[in-house]
């Protein structure tokens, strides 16, 4: 722990030196300035992290961790193919990685129900964390993450890589400029929902998978393949479906643009699939009342121009015009005019050097990365409330200061979960 | 199993007691005095009235009469009398705003028009499924009809003889209809002066029968599983112990439906506006389910659910 902090202190100094001095060519980064990275979870997103971090010149990938030894071996092989000098140690249990004093940064691409615990344990072990979305499985875990972050001084970036791209920055500039007038309503959507996955029998987990560790803090359940890799988000034990998968990607542009505050009610409607053991929304629509702003989420595109061709999107309704966007595109409609940009709106927001780069810069400067934890938590919170409203089939009245449902103990109960021992 | 039957027996008693007049699980839908529990949509002349204890429709093309309550699976029985060239019908599983589009009409018709073939006569599912056993169509006398909606099977009997058996899944247009809805009686569909009368209108709601509902959890058609789950949730805390028992079984499908139904029952009981008695009954039933010493995963789920009821 001490050496971790010592190392971070060193990095902080280096960061200051980098900021002040001439630009050092990254390829020549001396060994002492290296950032030693370990990756926890090596599936799809974990694999992407491994590659993205390996591409950063000062990164030394020293350890990989997965509860699935097949995935672990494959990811180590791919890393070495890309970077023949890499000699990653491999682990099944992430706690062995956190015990290592020589590791500065961990990335986390586990299933959602592990996100908070890995980050909290990493913060406590003096590591900085690049964590996959959604931020946490439950709202209360997100609070605990932020408390631990503040206590330990760690750096955290949520892996919403679209945040770093130009389009969201430009949308935020246009919205904030007031060119569309006051924005009273925002509509967010993502097509599609959870499918039932049939009724497969339980079976013995493969010898190559540590199922107990995969389950971790989630309630015990017998193994069946659909509960695990690839479709775990279909289960409320581990996630919240397609909605939980995509909420923060598209809510991000709303929060970048308008920083909504004062959430007071959340009401969701929807259905669970009937064709299998999956229990997260087949479809979910939700209404969020922020102070002076109504936000609506739908599973099908809303009735606004162009939306039917976009599988995910955000639609801002201003007094003077509208803006409809997705990850890469935007359309502004003022009267009968349809525009891609408003050239009169100046470029004011600094662009990102890339989401992973931005994180490493913050690790060195000890500053706040672009998708920092307090920001990510505010953005994720409405998602938890919508899922809770969906499950309870009732409106939630929210105290945004105390962060509590008003007059609904069951809602508050569902916003947290007691972890299964010993994963606390 | 005996315990399950006992629970079921108790719940039937409870239902009977609540509804007053009941016979073998049948409950009267007509009080013999007025149209309480029934509704006629505005916009047309009211066509139904209770006269001398009989339900009667005389106004031609007037408003049809619908139950306020919705039913999915049930046995409906009643007696009817048609005037000389009377024409009426019973609408099942329909939305009153579009009864013929969403539901089906079981025909009641005097044998008087050219459209009196087996597909359009009394007892037919009008225009969809013909009678295979033509009933006695004598007018001016009372006949007894029974309509059984049992998931995908609709059966009609007249005077104790089965006239029609339909598998809704075998008829494309029927397969697209609602699986639950209100029950309606068609207003006099003949000319002025003709009429139809009804009496002894009674229903046995199969979705109030625990065993029937639990059997629905294993239906291969997803829609009937969802219907059974909703029926289980409507039965409320009384279903908690039987549902927890289903979760201990080997059937993955039934277990999964039971799991969701348990959640929805406890969620409803946990609502701020829920009655204290319902909340207490749910909490008690969850304790009882735990007392049966279920497997680790069921016990974990049940005790997690009980946390929703803590104040």
GROMACS .gro file of N, CA and C in nm, chain B residues 31-173:
model
  429
  455UNK      N    1  -7.696  -0.978  -1.019
  455UNK     CA    2  -7.761  -0.977  -0.888
  455UNK      C    3  -7.914  -0.984  -0.899
  456UNK      N    4  -7.968  -0.982  -1.021
  456UNK     CA    5  -8.112  -0.995  -1.039
  456UNK      C    6  -8.188  -0.865  -1.017
  457UNK      N    7  -8.117  -0.760  -0.977
  457UNK     CA    8  -8.186  -0.633  -0.949
  457UNK      C    9  -8.144  -0.522  -1.047
  458UNK      N   10  -8.012  -0.510  -1.062
  458UNK     CA   11  -7.963  -0.403  -1.149
  458UNK      C   12  -7.838  -0.451  -1.223
  459UNK      N   13  -7.771  -0.360  -1.288
  459UNK     CA   14  -7.656  -0.398  -1.371
  459UNK      C   15  -7.523  -0.369  -1.301
  460UNK      N   16  -7.521  -0.383  -1.169
  460UNK     CA   17  -7.395  -0.367  -1.096
  460UNK      C   18  -7.292  -0.466  -1.151
  461UNK      N   19  -7.171  -0.419  -1.172
  461UNK     CA   20  -7.065  -0.506  -1.224
  461UNK      C   21  -7.064  -0.513  -1.376
  462UNK      N   22  -7.158  -0.443  -1.438
  462UNK     CA   23  -7.168  -0.441  -1.585
  462UNK      C   24  -7.161  -0.297  -1.635
  463UNK      N   25  -7.130  -0.284  -1.762
  463UNK     CA   26  -7.122  -0.149  -1.817
  463UNK      C   27  -7.166  -0.150  -1.964
  464UNK      N   28  -7.229  -0.040  -2.006
  464UNK     CA   29  -7.262  -0.021  -2.147
  464UNK      C   30  -7.187   0.102  -2.194
  465UNK      N   31  -7.120   0.092  -2.306
  465UNK     CA   32  -7.042   0.207  -2.353
  465UNK      C   33  -7.136   0.319  -2.396
  466UNK      N   34  -7.099   0.444  -2.366
  466UNK     CA   35  -7.182   0.556  -2.409
  466UNK      C   36  -7.180   0.570  -2.562
  467UNK      N   37  -7.275   0.643  -2.615
  467UNK     CA   38  -7.277   0.668  -2.759
  467UNK      C   39  -7.392   0.598  -2.830
  468UNK      N   40  -7.444   0.492  -2.771
  468UNK     CA   41  -7.558   0.422  -2.829
  468UNK      C   42  -7.668   0.415  -2.723
  469UNK      N   43  -7.787   0.385  -2.771
  469UNK     CA   44  -7.898   0.375  -2.676
  469UNK      C   45  -7.878   0.254  -2.585
  470UNK      N   46  -7.891   0.272  -2.453
  470UNK     CA   47  -7.876   0.157  -2.363
  470UNK      C   48  -7.974   0.047  -2.403
  471UNK      N   49  -7.925  -0.075  -2.420
  471UNK     CA   50  -8.007  -0.181  -2.477
  471UNK      C   51  -8.039  -0.291  -2.377
  472UNK      N   52  -7.983  -0.282  -2.259
  472UNK     CA   53  -8.003  -0.389  -2.160
  472UNK      C   54  -8.071  -0.336  -2.034
  473UNK      N   55  -8.151  -0.421  -1.974
  473UNK     CA   56  -8.212  -0.386  -1.846
  473UNK      C   57  -8.242  -0.516  -1.771
  474UNK      N   58  -8.253  -0.505  -1.641
  474UNK     CA   59  -8.296  -0.620  -1.561
  474UNK      C   60  -8.445  -0.605  -1.537
  475UNK      N   61  -8.522  -0.702  -1.587
  475UNK     CA   62  -8.668  -0.697  -1.575
  475UNK      C   63  -8.715  -0.826  -1.509
  476UNK      N   64  -8.780  -0.811  -1.396
  476UNK     CA   65  -8.828  -0.929  -1.321
  476UNK      C   66  -8.717  -1.031  -1.299
  477UNK      N   67  -8.600  -0.981  -1.266
  477UNK     CA   68  -8.489  -1.072  -1.236
  477UNK      C   69  -8.417  -1.126  -1.359
  478UNK      N   70  -8.466  -1.096  -1.476
  478UNK     CA   71  -8.402  -1.144  -1.600
  478UNK      C   72  -8.327  -1.030  -1.667
  479UNK      N   73  -8.214  -1.065  -1.726
  479UNK     CA   74  -8.143  -0.968  -1.808
  479UNK      C   75  -8.204  -0.973  -1.948
  480UNK      N   76  -8.235  -0.856  -2.000
  480UNK     CA   77  -8.312  -0.854  -2.123
  480UNK      C   78  -8.255  -0.747  -2.218
  481UNK      N   79  -8.251  -0.779  -2.347
  481UNK     CA   80  -8.214  -0.676  -2.445
  481UNK      C   81  -8.321  -0.669  -2.553
  482UNK      N   82  -8.370  -0.547  -2.576
  482UNK     CA   83  -8.478  -0.528  -2.673
  482UNK      C   84  -8.442  -0.423  -2.778
  483UNK      N   85  -8.365  -0.322  -2.739
  483UNK     CA   86  -8.336  -0.212  -2.833
  483UNK      C   87  -8.247  -0.266  -2.945
  484UNK      N   88  -8.293  -0.259  -3.070
  484UNK     CA   89  -8.209  -0.309  -3.179
  484UNK      C   90  -8.087  -0.219  -3.200
  485UNK      N   91  -7.972  -0.281  -3.215
  485UNK     CA   92  -7.850  -0.204  -3.243
  485UNK      C   93  -7.812  -0.109  -3.131
  486UNK      N   94  -7.859  -0.137  -3.011
  486UNK     CA   95  -7.824  -0.053  -2.897
  486UNK      C   96  -7.685  -0.089  -2.846
  487UNK      N   97  -7.653  -0.036  -2.728
  487UNK     CA   98  -7.518  -0.061  -2.677
  487UNK      C   99  -7.511  -0.201  -2.618
  488UNK      N  100  -7.398  -0.264  -2.643
  488UNK     CA  101  -7.373  -0.398  -2.589
  488UNK      C  102  -7.337  -0.386  -2.441
  489UNK      N  103  -7.344  -0.499  -2.373
  489UNK     CA  104  -7.324  -0.499  -2.227
  489UNK      C  105  -7.197  -0.577  -2.194
  490UNK      N  106  -7.112  -0.516  -2.112
  490UNK     CA  107  -6.984  -0.581  -2.080
  490UNK      C  108  -6.963  -0.589  -1.929
  491UNK      N  109  -6.892  -0.696  -1.888
  491UNK     CA  110  -6.850  -0.700  -1.748
  491UNK      C  111  -6.747  -0.592  -1.726
  492UNK      N  112  -6.740  -0.542  -1.605
  492UNK     CA  113  -6.634  -0.448  -1.570
  492UNK      C  114  -6.504  -0.527  -1.552
  493UNK      N  115  -6.517  -0.645  -1.491
  493UNK     CA  116  -6.398  -0.727  -1.463
  493UNK      C  117  -6.350  -0.797  -1.590
  494UNK      N  118  -6.221  -0.825  -1.592
  494UNK     CA  119  -6.160  -0.898  -1.704
  494UNK      C  120  -6.137  -1.043  -1.662
  495UNK      N  121  -6.150  -1.131  -1.758
  495UNK     CA  122  -6.130  -1.274  -1.732
  495UNK      C  123  -6.046  -1.334  -1.844
  496UNK      N  124  -5.960  -1.428  -1.807
  496UNK     CA  125  -5.877  -1.498  -1.905
  496UNK      C  126  -5.929  -1.639  -1.928
  497UNK      N  127  -5.916  -1.722  -1.827
  497UNK     CA  128  -5.960  -1.861  -1.835
  497UNK      C  129  -6.077  -1.881  -1.739
  498UNK      N  130  -6.184  -1.936  -1.792
  498UNK     CA  131  -6.304  -1.945  -1.708
  498UNK      C  132  -6.406  -2.039  -1.771
  499UNK      N  133  -6.503  -2.074  -1.688
  499UNK     CA  134  -6.622  -2.143  -1.739
  499UNK      C  135  -6.738  -2.047  -1.713
  500UNK      N  136  -6.803  -2.005  -1.821
  500UNK     CA  137  -6.919  -1.917  -1.810
  500UNK      C  138  -7.043  -1.999  -1.843
  501UNK      N  139  -7.143  -1.992  -1.755
  501UNK     CA  140  -7.266  -2.064  -1.789
  501UNK      C  141  -7.386  -1.972  -1.764
  502UNK      N  142  -7.487  -1.988  -1.845
  502UNK     CA  143  -7.606  -1.903  -1.833
  502UNK      C  144  -7.719  -1.969  -1.909
  503UNK      N  145  -7.837  -1.917  -1.887
  503UNK     CA  146  -7.953  -1.964  -1.963
  503UNK      C  147  -8.000  -1.849  -2.051
  504UNK      N  148  -8.049  -1.885  -2.169
  504UNK     CA  149  -8.094  -1.780  -2.262
  504UNK      C  150  -8.224  -1.821  -2.328
  505UNK      N  151  -8.298  -1.720  -2.368
  505UNK     CA  152  -8.422  -1.741  -2.441
  505UNK      C  153  -8.427  -1.638  -2.552
  506UNK      N  154  -8.445  -1.685  -2.676
  506UNK     CA  155  -8.453  -1.593  -2.789
  506UNK      C  156  -8.598  -1.582  -2.834
  507UNK      N  157  -8.637  -1.462  -2.875
  507UNK     CA  158  -8.770  -1.444  -2.934
  507UNK      C  159  -8.769  -1.511  -3.071
  508UNK      N  160  -8.880  -1.506  -3.137
  508UNK     CA  161  -8.900  -1.586  -3.259
  508UNK      C  162  -8.786  -1.576  -3.361
  509UNK      N  163  -8.744  -1.454  -3.386
  509UNK     CA  164  -8.629  -1.436  -3.476
  509UNK      C  165  -8.518  -1.358  -3.403
  510UNK      N  166  -8.494  -1.398  -3.281
  510UNK     CA  167  -8.395  -1.329  -3.199
  510UNK      C  168  -8.252  -1.355  -3.245
  511UNK      N  169  -8.166  -1.259  -3.213
  511UNK     CA  170  -8.024  -1.269  -3.252
  511UNK      C  171  -7.944  -1.193  -3.148
  512UNK      N  172  -7.857  -1.265  -3.080
  512UNK     CA  173  -7.767  -1.200  -2.984
  512UNK      C  174  -7.637  -1.280  -2.986
  513UNK      N  175  -7.559  -1.265  -2.882
  513UNK     CA  176  -7.434  -1.341  -2.878
  513UNK      C  177  -7.356  -1.306  -2.753
  514UNK      N  178  -7.257  -1.387  -2.727
  514UNK     CA  179  -7.171  -1.365  -2.611
  514UNK      C  180  -7.031  -1.333  -2.661
  515UNK      N  181  -6.978  -1.222  -2.615
  515UNK     CA  182  -6.843  -1.182  -2.656
  515UNK      C  183  -6.745  -1.225  -2.549
  516UNK      N  184  -6.642  -1.298  -2.591
  516UNK     CA  185  -6.547  -1.345  -2.492
  516UNK      C  186  -6.408  -1.289  -2.519
  517UNK      N  187  -6.335  -1.270  -2.410
  517UNK     CA  188  -6.195  -1.222  -2.414
  517UNK      C  189  -6.182  -1.102  -2.508
  518UNK      N  190  -6.259  -1.000  -2.481
  518UNK     CA  191  -6.256  -0.886  -2.572
  518UNK      C  192  -6.228  -0.754  -2.500
  519UNK      N  193  -6.186  -0.658  -2.579
  519UNK     CA  194  -6.173  -0.520  -2.534
  519UNK      C  195  -6.303  -0.451  -2.576
  520UNK      N  196  -6.378  -0.394  -2.482
  520UNK     CA  197  -6.509  -0.339  -2.516
  520UNK      C  198  -6.502  -0.229  -2.622
  521UNK      N  199  -6.386  -0.170  -2.641
  521UNK     CA  200  -6.375  -0.064  -2.742
  521UNK      C  201  -6.376  -0.122  -2.883
  522UNK      N  202  -6.339  -0.248  -2.895
  522UNK     CA  203  -6.334  -0.314  -3.026
  522UNK      C  204  -6.362  -0.463  -3.006
  523UNK      N  205  -6.485  -0.494  -2.961
  523UNK     CA  206  -6.509  -0.632  -2.913
  523UNK      C  207  -6.493  -0.739  -3.020
  524UNK      N  208  -6.541  -0.712  -3.142
  524UNK     CA  209  -6.531  -0.817  -3.245
  524UNK      C  210  -6.391  -0.826  -3.303
  525UNK      N  211  -6.317  -0.716  -3.296
  525UNK     CA  212  -6.180  -0.719  -3.346
  525UNK      C  213  -6.085  -0.789  -3.250
  526UNK      N  214  -6.108  -0.768  -3.120
  526UNK     CA  215  -6.014  -0.821  -3.022
  526UNK      C  216  -6.059  -0.955  -2.966
  527UNK      N  217  -6.189  -0.980  -2.969
  527UNK     CA  218  -6.242  -1.103  -2.909
  527UNK      C  219  -6.322  -1.184  -3.009
  528UNK      N  220  -6.402  -1.273  -2.957
  528UNK     CA  221  -6.479  -1.364  -3.041
  528UNK      C  222  -6.624  -1.363  -2.993
  529UNK      N  223  -6.717  -1.379  -3.086
  529UNK     CA  224  -6.857  -1.390  -3.047
  529UNK      C  225  -6.902  -1.535  -3.054
  530UNK      N  226  -6.956  -1.584  -2.944
  530UNK     CA  227  -7.026  -1.713  -2.947
  530UNK      C  228  -7.171  -1.680  -2.983
  531UNK      N  229  -7.216  -1.732  -3.095
  531UNK     CA  230  -7.343  -1.688  -3.152
  531UNK      C  231  -7.464  -1.743  -3.076
  532UNK      N  232  -7.566  -1.660  -3.069
  532UNK     CA  233  -7.700  -1.700  -3.021
  532UNK      C  234  -7.798  -1.653  -3.128
  533UNK      N  235  -7.859  -1.745  -3.199
  533UNK     CA  236  -7.936  -1.707  -3.318
  533UNK      C  237  -8.055  -1.797  -3.340
  534UNK      N  238  -8.166  -1.733  -3.366
  534UNK     CA  239  -8.283  -1.809  -3.410
  534UNK      C  240  -8.257  -1.859  -3.551
  535UNK      N  241  -8.304  -1.977  -3.585
  535UNK     CA  242  -8.272  -2.033  -3.716
  535UNK      C  243  -8.360  -1.971  -3.823
  536UNK      N  244  -8.332  -1.847  -3.859
  536UNK     CA  245  -8.425  -1.774  -3.945
  536UNK      C  246  -8.362  -1.706  -4.065
  537UNK      N  247  -8.231  -1.686  -4.068
  537UNK     CA  248  -8.173  -1.610  -4.178
  537UNK      C  249  -8.100  -1.706  -4.272
  538UNK      N  250  -8.058  -1.655  -4.389
  538UNK     CA  251  -7.974  -1.740  -4.477
  538UNK      C  252  -7.840  -1.774  -4.409
  539UNK      N  253  -7.797  -1.688  -4.315
  539UNK     CA  254  -7.666  -1.710  -4.252
  539UNK      C  255  -7.681  -1.801  -4.132
  540UNK      N  256  -7.732  -1.916  -4.152
  540UNK     CA  257  -7.759  -2.004  -4.039
  540UNK      C  258  -7.680  -2.133  -4.052
  541UNK      N  259  -7.571  -2.127  -4.131
  541UNK     CA  260  -7.490  -2.249  -4.145
  541UNK      C  261  -7.415  -2.277  -4.015
  542UNK      N  262  -7.342  -2.388  -4.014
  542UNK     CA  263  -7.276  -2.431  -3.891
  542UNK      C  264  -7.171  -2.332  -3.841
  543UNK      N  265  -7.125  -2.245  -3.932
  543UNK     CA  266  -7.022  -2.148  -3.893
  543UNK      C  267  -7.084  -2.022  -3.832
  544UNK      N  268  -7.219  -2.012  -3.842
  544UNK     CA  269  -7.284  -1.888  -3.795
  544UNK      C  270  -7.405  -1.915  -3.707
  545UNK      N  271  -7.427  -2.040  -3.670
  545UNK     CA  272  -7.546  -2.072  -3.590
  545UNK      C  273  -7.514  -2.064  -3.442
  546UNK      N  274  -7.614  -2.080  -3.360
  546UNK     CA  275  -7.595  -2.081  -3.215
  546UNK      C  276  -7.485  -2.180  -3.178
  547UNK      N  277  -7.394  -2.132  -3.094
  547UNK     CA  278  -7.286  -2.219  -3.047
  547UNK      C  279  -7.159  -2.208  -3.128
  548UNK      N  280  -7.167  -2.150  -3.249
  548UNK     CA  281  -7.044  -2.135  -3.328
  548UNK      C  282  -6.960  -2.020  -3.272
  549UNK      N  283  -6.829  -2.025  -3.297
  549UNK     CA  284  -6.747  -1.906  -3.275
  549UNK      C  285  -6.762  -1.829  -3.405
  550UNK      N  286  -6.850  -1.734  -3.403
  550UNK     CA  287  -6.909  -1.673  -3.523
  550UNK      C  288  -6.805  -1.641  -3.629
  551UNK      N  289  -6.813  -1.713  -3.741
  551UNK     CA  290  -6.726  -1.686  -3.854
  551UNK      C  291  -6.588  -1.749  -3.845
  552UNK      N  292  -6.554  -1.810  -3.730
  552UNK     CA  293  -6.420  -1.868  -3.714
  552UNK      C  294  -6.423  -2.020  -3.702
  553UNK      N  295  -6.509  -2.070  -3.614
  553UNK     CA  296  -6.512  -2.214  -3.589
  553UNK      C  297  -6.658  -2.260  -3.586
  554UNK      N  298  -6.687  -2.358  -3.670
  554UNK     CA  299  -6.824  -2.407  -3.684
  554UNK      C  300  -6.858  -2.504  -3.571
  555UNK      N  301  -6.988  -2.520  -3.549
  555UNK     CA  302  -7.031  -2.625  -3.456
  555UNK      C  303  -7.012  -2.760  -3.526
  556UNK      N  304  -6.982  -2.860  -3.448
  556UNK     CA  305  -6.972  -2.995  -3.505
  556UNK      C  306  -7.091  -3.079  -3.460
  557UNK      N  307  -7.170  -3.019  -3.375
  557UNK     CA  308  -7.279  -3.092  -3.313
  557UNK      C  309  -7.389  -2.989  -3.289
  558UNK      N  310  -7.474  -2.971  -3.390
  558UNK     CA  311  -7.567  -2.858  -3.390
  558UNK      C  312  -7.666  -2.867  -3.274
  559UNK      N  313  -7.681  -2.757  -3.200
  559UNK     CA  314  -7.769  -2.762  -3.082
  559UNK      C  315  -7.917  -2.745  -3.121
  560UNK      N  316  -8.000  -2.764  -3.024
  560UNK     CA  317  -8.144  -2.736  -3.039
  560UNK      C  318  -8.160  -2.584  -3.045
  561UNK      N  319  -8.218  -2.534  -3.154
  561UNK     CA  320  -8.229  -2.390  -3.173
  561UNK      C  321  -8.372  -2.339  -3.153
  562UNK      N  322  -8.456  -2.418  -3.092
  562UNK     CA  323  -8.595  -2.379  -3.071
  562UNK      C  324  -8.601  -2.245  -2.998
  563UNK      N  325  -8.677  -2.154  -3.051
  563UNK     CA  326  -8.690  -2.024  -2.985
  563UNK      C  327  -8.806  -2.027  -2.887
  564UNK      N  328  -8.807  -1.925  -2.801
  564UNK     CA  329  -8.917  -1.911  -2.706
  564UNK      C  330  -8.906  -2.005  -2.586
  565UNK      N  331  -8.800  -2.082  -2.579
  565UNK     CA  332  -8.779  -2.168  -2.461
  565UNK      C  333  -8.638  -2.142  -2.408
  566UNK      N  334  -8.620  -2.175  -2.281
  566UNK     CA  335  -8.488  -2.153  -2.219
  566UNK      C  336  -8.392  -2.265  -2.257
  567UNK      N  337  -8.272  -2.220  -2.293
  567UNK     CA  338  -8.162  -2.314  -2.315
  567UNK      C  339  -8.049  -2.279  -2.221
  568UNK      N  340  -7.964  -2.377  -2.202
  568UNK     CA  341  -7.848  -2.355  -2.114
  568UNK      C  342  -7.721  -2.360  -2.199
  569UNK      N  343  -7.638  -2.259  -2.184
  569UNK     CA  344  -7.508  -2.259  -2.256
  569UNK      C  345  -7.394  -2.253  -2.156
  570UNK      N  346  -7.288  -2.326  -2.191
  570UNK     CA  347  -7.165  -2.319  -2.112
  570UNK      C  348  -7.049  -2.292  -2.207
  571UNK      N  349  -6.967  -2.192  -2.175
  571UNK     CA  350  -6.850  -2.158  -2.256
  571UNK      C  351  -6.728  -2.175  -2.167
  572UNK      N  352  -6.636  -2.256  -2.215
  572UNK     CA  353  -6.516  -2.281  -2.137
  572UNK      C  354  -6.396  -2.226  -2.213
  573UNK      N  355  -6.329  -2.128  -2.154
  573UNK     CA  356  -6.205  -2.074  -2.211
  573UNK      C  357  -6.090  -2.129  -2.129
  574UNK      N  358  -6.021  -2.227  -2.185
  574UNK     CA  359  -5.914  -2.295  -2.113
  574UNK      C  360  -5.786  -2.278  -2.195
  575UNK      N  361  -5.718  -2.165  -2.171
  575UNK     CA  362  -5.599  -2.126  -2.248
  575UNK      C  363  -5.629  -2.130  -2.398
  576UNK      N  364  -5.571  -2.223  -2.475
  576UNK     CA  365  -5.593  -2.222  -2.619
  576UNK      C  366  -5.718  -2.298  -2.662
  577UNK      N  367  -5.787  -2.357  -2.569
  577UNK     CA  368  -5.904  -2.437  -2.605
  577UNK      C  369  -6.031  -2.365  -2.562
  578UNK      N  370  -6.121  -2.344  -2.658
  578UNK     CA  371  -6.252  -2.285  -2.627
  578UNK      C  372  -6.358  -2.390  -2.661
  579UNK      N  373  -6.439  -2.420  -2.562
  579UNK     CA  374  -6.544  -2.520  -2.582
  579UNK      C  375  -6.678  -2.457  -2.552
  580UNK      N  376  -6.777  -2.493  -2.634
  580UNK     CA  377  -6.913  -2.444  -2.611
  580UNK      C  378  -7.006  -2.565  -2.597
  581UNK      N  379  -7.093  -2.560  -2.498
  581UNK     CA  380  -7.196  -2.665  -2.483
  581UNK      C  381  -7.332  -2.597  -2.475
  582UNK      N  382  -7.431  -2.662  -2.533
  582UNK     CA  383  -7.569  -2.613  -2.523
  582UNK      C  384  -7.655  -2.727  -2.469
  583UNK      N  385  -7.729  -2.696  -2.367
  583UNK     CA  386  -7.818  -2.795  -2.304
  583UNK      C  387  -7.743  -2.922  -2.269
  584UNK      N  388  -7.620  -2.905  -2.223
  584UNK     CA  389  -7.543  -3.019  -2.174
  584UNK      C  390  -7.470  -3.098  -2.281
  585UNK      N  391  -7.483  -3.056  -2.409
  585UNK     CA  392  -7.412  -3.127  -2.516
  585UNK      C  393  -7.308  -3.035  -2.576
  586UNK      N  394  -7.189  -3.087  -2.593
  586UNK     CA  395  -7.082  -3.004  -2.649
  586UNK      C  396  -7.110  -2.981  -2.798
  587UNK      N  397  -7.111  -2.856  -2.838
  587UNK     CA  398  -7.137  -2.824  -2.979
  587UNK      C  399  -7.010  -2.788  -3.054
  588UNK      N  400  -6.912  -2.728  -2.983
  588UNK     CA  401  -6.798  -2.667  -3.051
  588UNK      C  402  -6.673  -2.684  -2.968
  589UNK      N  403  -6.565  -2.725  -3.033
  589UNK     CA  404  -6.434  -2.726  -2.968
  589UNK      C  405  -6.338  -2.654  -3.061
  590UNK      N  406  -6.271  -2.553  -3.009
  590UNK     CA  407  -6.180  -2.476  -3.093
  590UNK      C  408  -6.042  -2.471  -3.029
  591UNK      N  409  -5.940  -2.494  -3.111
  591UNK     CA  410  -5.803  -2.469  -3.068
  591UNK      C  411  -5.764  -2.335  -3.131
  592UNK      N  412  -5.752  -2.234  -3.048
  592UNK     CA  413  -5.729  -2.099  -3.103
  592UNK      C  414  -5.602  -2.095  -3.186
  593UNK      N  415  -5.506  -2.181  -3.154
  593UNK     CA  416  -5.379  -2.177  -3.227
  593UNK      C  417  -5.391  -2.235  -3.368
  594UNK      N  418  -5.501  -2.309  -3.390
  594UNK     CA  419  -5.519  -2.373  -3.522
  594UNK      C  420  -5.586  -2.279  -3.621
  595UNK      N  421  -5.639  -2.167  -3.571
  595UNK     CA  422  -5.708  -2.071  -3.659
  595UNK      C  423  -5.632  -1.938  -3.649
  596UNK      N  424  -5.568  -1.901  -3.758
  596UNK     CA  425  -5.476  -1.787  -3.754
  596UNK      C  426  -5.543  -1.661  -3.696
  597UNK      N  427  -5.664  -1.632  -3.741
  597UNK     CA  428  -5.731  -1.509  -3.695
  597UNK      C  429  -5.763  -1.517  -3.546
   0.00000   0.00000   0.00000
